[in-house]
Amino acid sequence: MTNQTTWEVVIGLEIHAQLATRSKIFSGSPTQYGAEPNTQADLVDLGYPGVLPVLNAEAVRMAVKFGLATGSTVATRSVFARKNYFYPDLPKGYQISQYEKPIVEHGKMDIMLEDGTIKTIGITRAHLEEDAGKSLHEGLVGASGIDLNRAGTPLLEIVSEPDMRSAKEAIAYLKKIHSLVRYLEICDGNMQEGSFRCDANVSVRRFGAEKFGTRCEIKNVNSFRYVEKAINYEVARQIDVIEGGGTITQETRLYDANKDETRSMRSKEEANDYRYFPDPDLLPVVIAADYIEAVRGTLPELPDQKAARFHSDYALSAYDAGVLTASREMADYYEASLRTLNLGTDAGKLHSAAKLAANWVMGDLSAALNNHNLDIGQSPMDSTRFAGLLVRLLDETISGKIAKEVFEAMWSEGATADAIIESRGLRQITDISAIEQAISEVMAASPKQLADYRAGKDKLFGYFVGQTMKATQGKANPAVLNDLLQKMLPGA
Amino acid sequence: MSLHTLSIAELSRGLDKGEFSSVELTRYFLARIAEKDPALNAFITVMAESALAAAAQADTRRAAGQAGRLTGVPIAHKDIFCTRGARTSCGSKMLDNFVAPYDATVVAKLAAAGVVNLGKTNMDEFAMGSSNETSWYGAVHNPWDLSRVPGGSSGGSAAAVAARLIPAATGTDTGGSIRQPAALVGISGIKPTYGRVSRYGMIAFASSLDQAGVMAPSAEDCAYILSDMAGFDTRDSTSVDRAVPDYVADLGMPLKGLRLGVLTEFMGEGLEPQTAACVQAAIDVYRRLGATVVDVSCPSLPLSVPTYYVVAPAECSSNLSRFDGVRFGHRCENPKDLNDLYKRSRAEGFGPEVQRRIMTGAYVLSAGYYDAYYLKAQKVRTLIAADFQRAFSQVDLLVCPTTPGPAFAIGAKIDDPVTMYLNDIYTIGANLAGLPAMSLPCGFQDGLPVGVQLIGPHFSESRMLSAAHAYQLETDWHQKLPAAYS
Amino acid sequence: MSLTRRDVEGIAHLARLQLSDQDLSRYTDSLTKIFAFVEQLSAVDTGAVEPMAHPLAGEAQRLRLDSVSESNHRDLYQENAPLVEAGLYVVPRVIE
């Protein structure tokens, strides 16, 4: 890799989020994904002669929600414009978008960097526009087939400032926006289906340089992993070109995931003159202050607010709070399991339970979900059953080690923690006399080790822990066991 | 029986009294079209079969006592309005094979009122023209002199009504396309306020200027049709949600006290003397009827033609991009690639005037020229609208000629676009400002009809139609028929 | 102002119109006349004047409730299509 101390990477993202409306932005066609070609394209979507667009109020409301959630200015007056170009997936020969007067401007989004510091990324604007159709190439010789089902699906295009300085930062920002639109319930965030897409503008410059380098726009990156790989590839390519004495040409590049490279897009080579002008079919969108306030009233608790509350109420670390609130579903699951525990008002009890629950949600539960490729919303173990396990950990019926076994059984058998503990006899032994008895037996059976220990070989303490645990099939309460060994091993 | 000289009111009464049925009326006008249209070329498509079926249905409705006042009255639609199941060509080769799968709101509303549609009238291609010579289906001939144009773009509707092939027809007006042909064939024509009539299903030329209206012998006829055509439409967000008055009932509004402003900019240079005299005589009639007549100046108004020829082409270049040979319309043979498909389909499908306007529009919107042309024109548009607003603080209606002179010869101006564009100098201002305006026949110059124009503030159609009606109660210019069609 | 043939070629490409040499000469001539005529606008003092995009520009856009009102009419709508296959509109290969 090239000298990272010489080159500064500059990244800006353009995110296209399909808004989760029932009908399209300018027509009454449905927006469901995956229908037979052209069965969800009405006269307006097809750009038939004589038809007119009528704006979907819900798309406006969703854009306003996004604006409020990012501390943006929501324009009281925004204007739709036509972006003119010919392309088969663009039925009217123009895309209805917003140009000079977008509905949302001047927002920001905080991201957490790997070292835990917070960085603010500027959001230049977010505007409403219509999605295009799709060109399909399979099964047709020398021809393409056009499916206009997607044409007219509402999009919110979210444009960032060129504020990101690494692929990691870009991913952190992208994930944060992804989380936010799902919190707001304005986009389903499904990247495979193209509901949430990202173009990255990437350039490099020598550290200390004031001017930005020439940027390339990378299109068609449809997963977080690919966005990161595409940016890293593109950065290395640009540095190679410049260090080799070449210059970067401003162009649109396509990321090819199979080859893990970006390449120039021939179809976009031609310089476009989009001839934007205000769409004469659509009057300005006027948004009243009381409307904005009413929408503000419907905003859910946002990821950053939730993380701050988790930090203060549950005494979780900023890192844990950030991870738990990254998705609304995970945060909800976490809090639901805590509620099931019914902890009352004792802050100490709450904080230790909260930490325990956090470790389990972020640890074993997340791992199990990952292994099975599931979202937390699809977890086979609901929060109540999960909380049943926490209860038995908190009341010391089982140890952390046994709990892992119980968790696995709960996951695969679908039973409650208590049922598993009973049927497998996993209840922890806290009865002091029973553990004393077991220790005495181990001491009697290990005279040499005992003598050595008493002669100063402290390390053998672990030997006695292990042997006693073995004798109790791991059910001895570790703390009690520890205490008793401390007392009994030195002898009277 | 000469049913073709009856007014809409008389037809409605006749149908009501059973003097004739809608089927009889429809047969009568279909026969008249068959006989006389070959010389005029006013129709692109005659819809005899569906018209007779609609007429029979209208008769049934009337017999059942469910008739409205237009039930059974035959009309024709300009071929710019989509009509379900029938070719809707917009006067273009591009759409020669296009069968609309839906009805325009205007078509649907009038059908719901029981109007019988006899067919689709000829027009300048995509409504771009002032002579009806740009139609793919050939020029329309003026019934007063077959060697002359009927005006345009609604030339087919104008000629058909002037020859009484039909009692009334719809038209559209982007820069004078109802009023100018109405004047040149001696009939009445109203372009309502922008937003008064839905544009849904009306193939767009320039969306911020286009408005549908009526062409008929008299203002009273126009009032009948407009009452059932106007109104808010959820499918057109630029239509205005405002109650539609009964324009027929409002025809009796008293004229006395009307403040009429004579647009001084349009009464001087460029106006042919005989036409000026006819307009002057019409103003005198108003004065006699009790109107207060004053001179009013709108100094920016002469800029309306250059303004229009930036704004309208800009919008048209974008509106006509959808004709790309992919989903409907003309497609070239064996395209070798995508650009070839686009370029040849469009060059073959569009005529020269349409191509010229598309290129004009693409240019004024392109990088580096937007501010100098498009934005500049939008600012001048503000000045023009402000002039009108000032004028309407002093007067109720403005009066001026509709055209500088009578109909010109076919072929006389077609090769000189700027001269052709200047024919719309008096009509374009109302479109730029979205104002209602109408043309009324007010005399003859060398045996050819000329028109006087009324322009009013937004939503003043009742005032305008009643003033026009008062004039027509005093004059009979609107009842004059060309000899061959009397 | 005067347009060159090259200018007109550029505009024709933007507008996707195939022009013959003869067309090109004709349009260069007539477009030059039109722009010479339109040029008079540049002399107008429009200093602080706001542009007017629409006659109803003072009004607010009416919005539609978010409900699905349209059903599938693909067969009817594709009757006007020059070339369809398996429900798709067919065009010469799109290269990406």
Short mmCIF file of C-alpha atoms in Angstrom, two decimals, chain C:
data_model
loop_
_atom_site.label_atom_id
_atom_site.label_comp_id
_atom_site.label_asym_id
_atom_site.label_seq_id
_atom_site.Cartn_x
_atom_site.Cartn_y
_atom_site.Cartn_z
CA MET C 1 -26.25 36.61 -32.45
CA SER C 2 -25.38 34.03 -35.01
CA LEU C 3 -25.44 30.28 -34.60
CA THR C 4 -22.96 28.07 -36.38
CA ARG C 5 -23.76 24.72 -37.92
CA ARG C 6 -21.66 23.21 -35.16
CA ASP C 7 -23.85 24.86 -32.53
CA VAL C 8 -26.95 23.46 -34.17
CA GLU C 9 -25.38 20.01 -34.41
CA GLY C 10 -24.76 20.18 -30.68
CA ILE C 11 -28.32 21.23 -29.94
CA ALA C 12 -29.71 18.55 -32.23
CA HIS C 13 -27.72 15.94 -30.36
CA LEU C 14 -28.97 17.23 -26.98
CA ALA C 15 -32.52 17.02 -28.38
CA ARG C 16 -31.82 13.65 -30.05
CA LEU C 17 -32.79 14.73 -33.56
CA GLN C 18 -31.10 13.31 -36.64
CA LEU C 19 -30.49 16.17 -39.06
CA SER C 20 -29.42 15.89 -42.68
CA ASP C 21 -26.96 18.44 -44.07
CA GLN C 22 -29.84 20.24 -45.67
CA ASP C 23 -31.82 20.26 -42.39
CA LEU C 24 -28.78 21.59 -40.64
CA SER C 25 -28.45 24.56 -42.97
CA ARG C 26 -32.14 25.29 -42.78
CA TYR C 27 -32.28 25.17 -38.98
CA THR C 28 -29.07 27.14 -38.58
CA ASP C 29 -30.66 29.87 -40.63
CA SER C 30 -34.06 29.90 -38.93
CA LEU C 31 -32.72 29.47 -35.39
CA THR C 32 -30.35 32.37 -35.99
CA LYS C 33 -33.35 34.50 -36.96
CA ILE C 34 -35.29 33.39 -33.90
CA PHE C 35 -32.45 34.15 -31.52
CA ALA C 36 -31.86 37.50 -33.17
CA PHE C 37 -35.52 38.26 -32.53
CA VAL C 38 -35.44 37.01 -28.95
CA GLU C 39 -32.28 39.01 -28.32
CA GLN C 40 -34.39 42.15 -27.65
CA LEU C 41 -35.06 40.76 -24.16
CA SER C 42 -31.46 41.42 -23.17
CA ALA C 43 -32.10 45.15 -23.38
CA VAL C 44 -34.86 44.97 -20.74
CA ASP C 45 -33.90 46.14 -17.27
CA THR C 46 -34.88 43.27 -14.98
CA GLY C 47 -32.54 44.16 -12.11
CA ALA C 48 -34.43 43.10 -9.00
CA VAL C 49 -37.29 41.31 -10.74
CA GLU C 50 -38.11 37.79 -9.52
CA PRO C 51 -38.50 35.22 -12.29
CA MET C 52 -42.01 33.87 -12.86
CA ALA C 53 -42.06 30.17 -13.62
CA HIS C 54 -45.78 29.72 -13.51
CA PRO C 55 -48.98 31.77 -13.62
CA LEU C 56 -50.04 30.22 -10.30
CA ALA C 57 -46.59 30.58 -8.73
CA GLY C 58 -48.07 32.31 -5.69
CA GLU C 59 -50.09 29.23 -4.85
CA ALA C 60 -49.05 26.09 -3.03
CA GLN C 61 -48.88 22.69 -4.59
CA ARG C 62 -51.78 20.39 -3.77
CA LEU C 63 -50.72 17.00 -2.54
CA ARG C 64 -52.26 13.58 -2.88
CA LEU C 65 -52.91 11.11 -0.08
CA ASP C 66 -50.65 8.08 -0.11
CA SER C 67 -52.96 5.40 -1.42
CA VAL C 68 -52.67 2.87 -4.22
CA SER C 69 -55.27 3.76 -6.82
CA GLU C 70 -53.87 2.05 -9.90
CA SER C 71 -53.95 -1.60 -10.88
CA ASN C 72 -52.14 -3.53 -13.56
CA HIS C 73 -53.12 -2.64 -17.17
CA ARG C 74 -49.88 -3.69 -18.79
CA ASP C 75 -51.48 -5.36 -21.79
CA LEU C 76 -53.61 -2.33 -22.62
CA TYR C 77 -50.73 0.10 -22.17
CA GLN C 78 -48.37 -2.01 -24.25
CA GLU C 79 -50.73 -2.07 -27.22
CA ASN C 80 -49.11 1.21 -28.25
CA ALA C 81 -45.57 -0.09 -27.78
CA PRO C 82 -43.54 -0.69 -30.96
CA LEU C 83 -41.64 -3.65 -29.51
CA VAL C 84 -42.23 -5.67 -26.35
CA GLU C 85 -41.00 -9.04 -25.19
CA ALA C 86 -42.04 -10.86 -22.03
CA GLY C 87 -43.66 -7.68 -20.76
CA LEU C 88 -40.50 -5.63 -21.28
CA TYR C 89 -40.08 -2.68 -23.63
CA VAL C 90 -37.28 -3.64 -26.00
CA VAL C 91 -34.55 -1.21 -27.02
CA PRO C 92 -31.13 -1.63 -28.61
CA ARG C 93 -28.61 -2.86 -26.06
CA VAL C 94 -27.93 -0.44 -23.24
CA ILE C 95 -24.20 -0.39 -22.48
CA GLU C 96 -23.07 0.32 -18.94
#
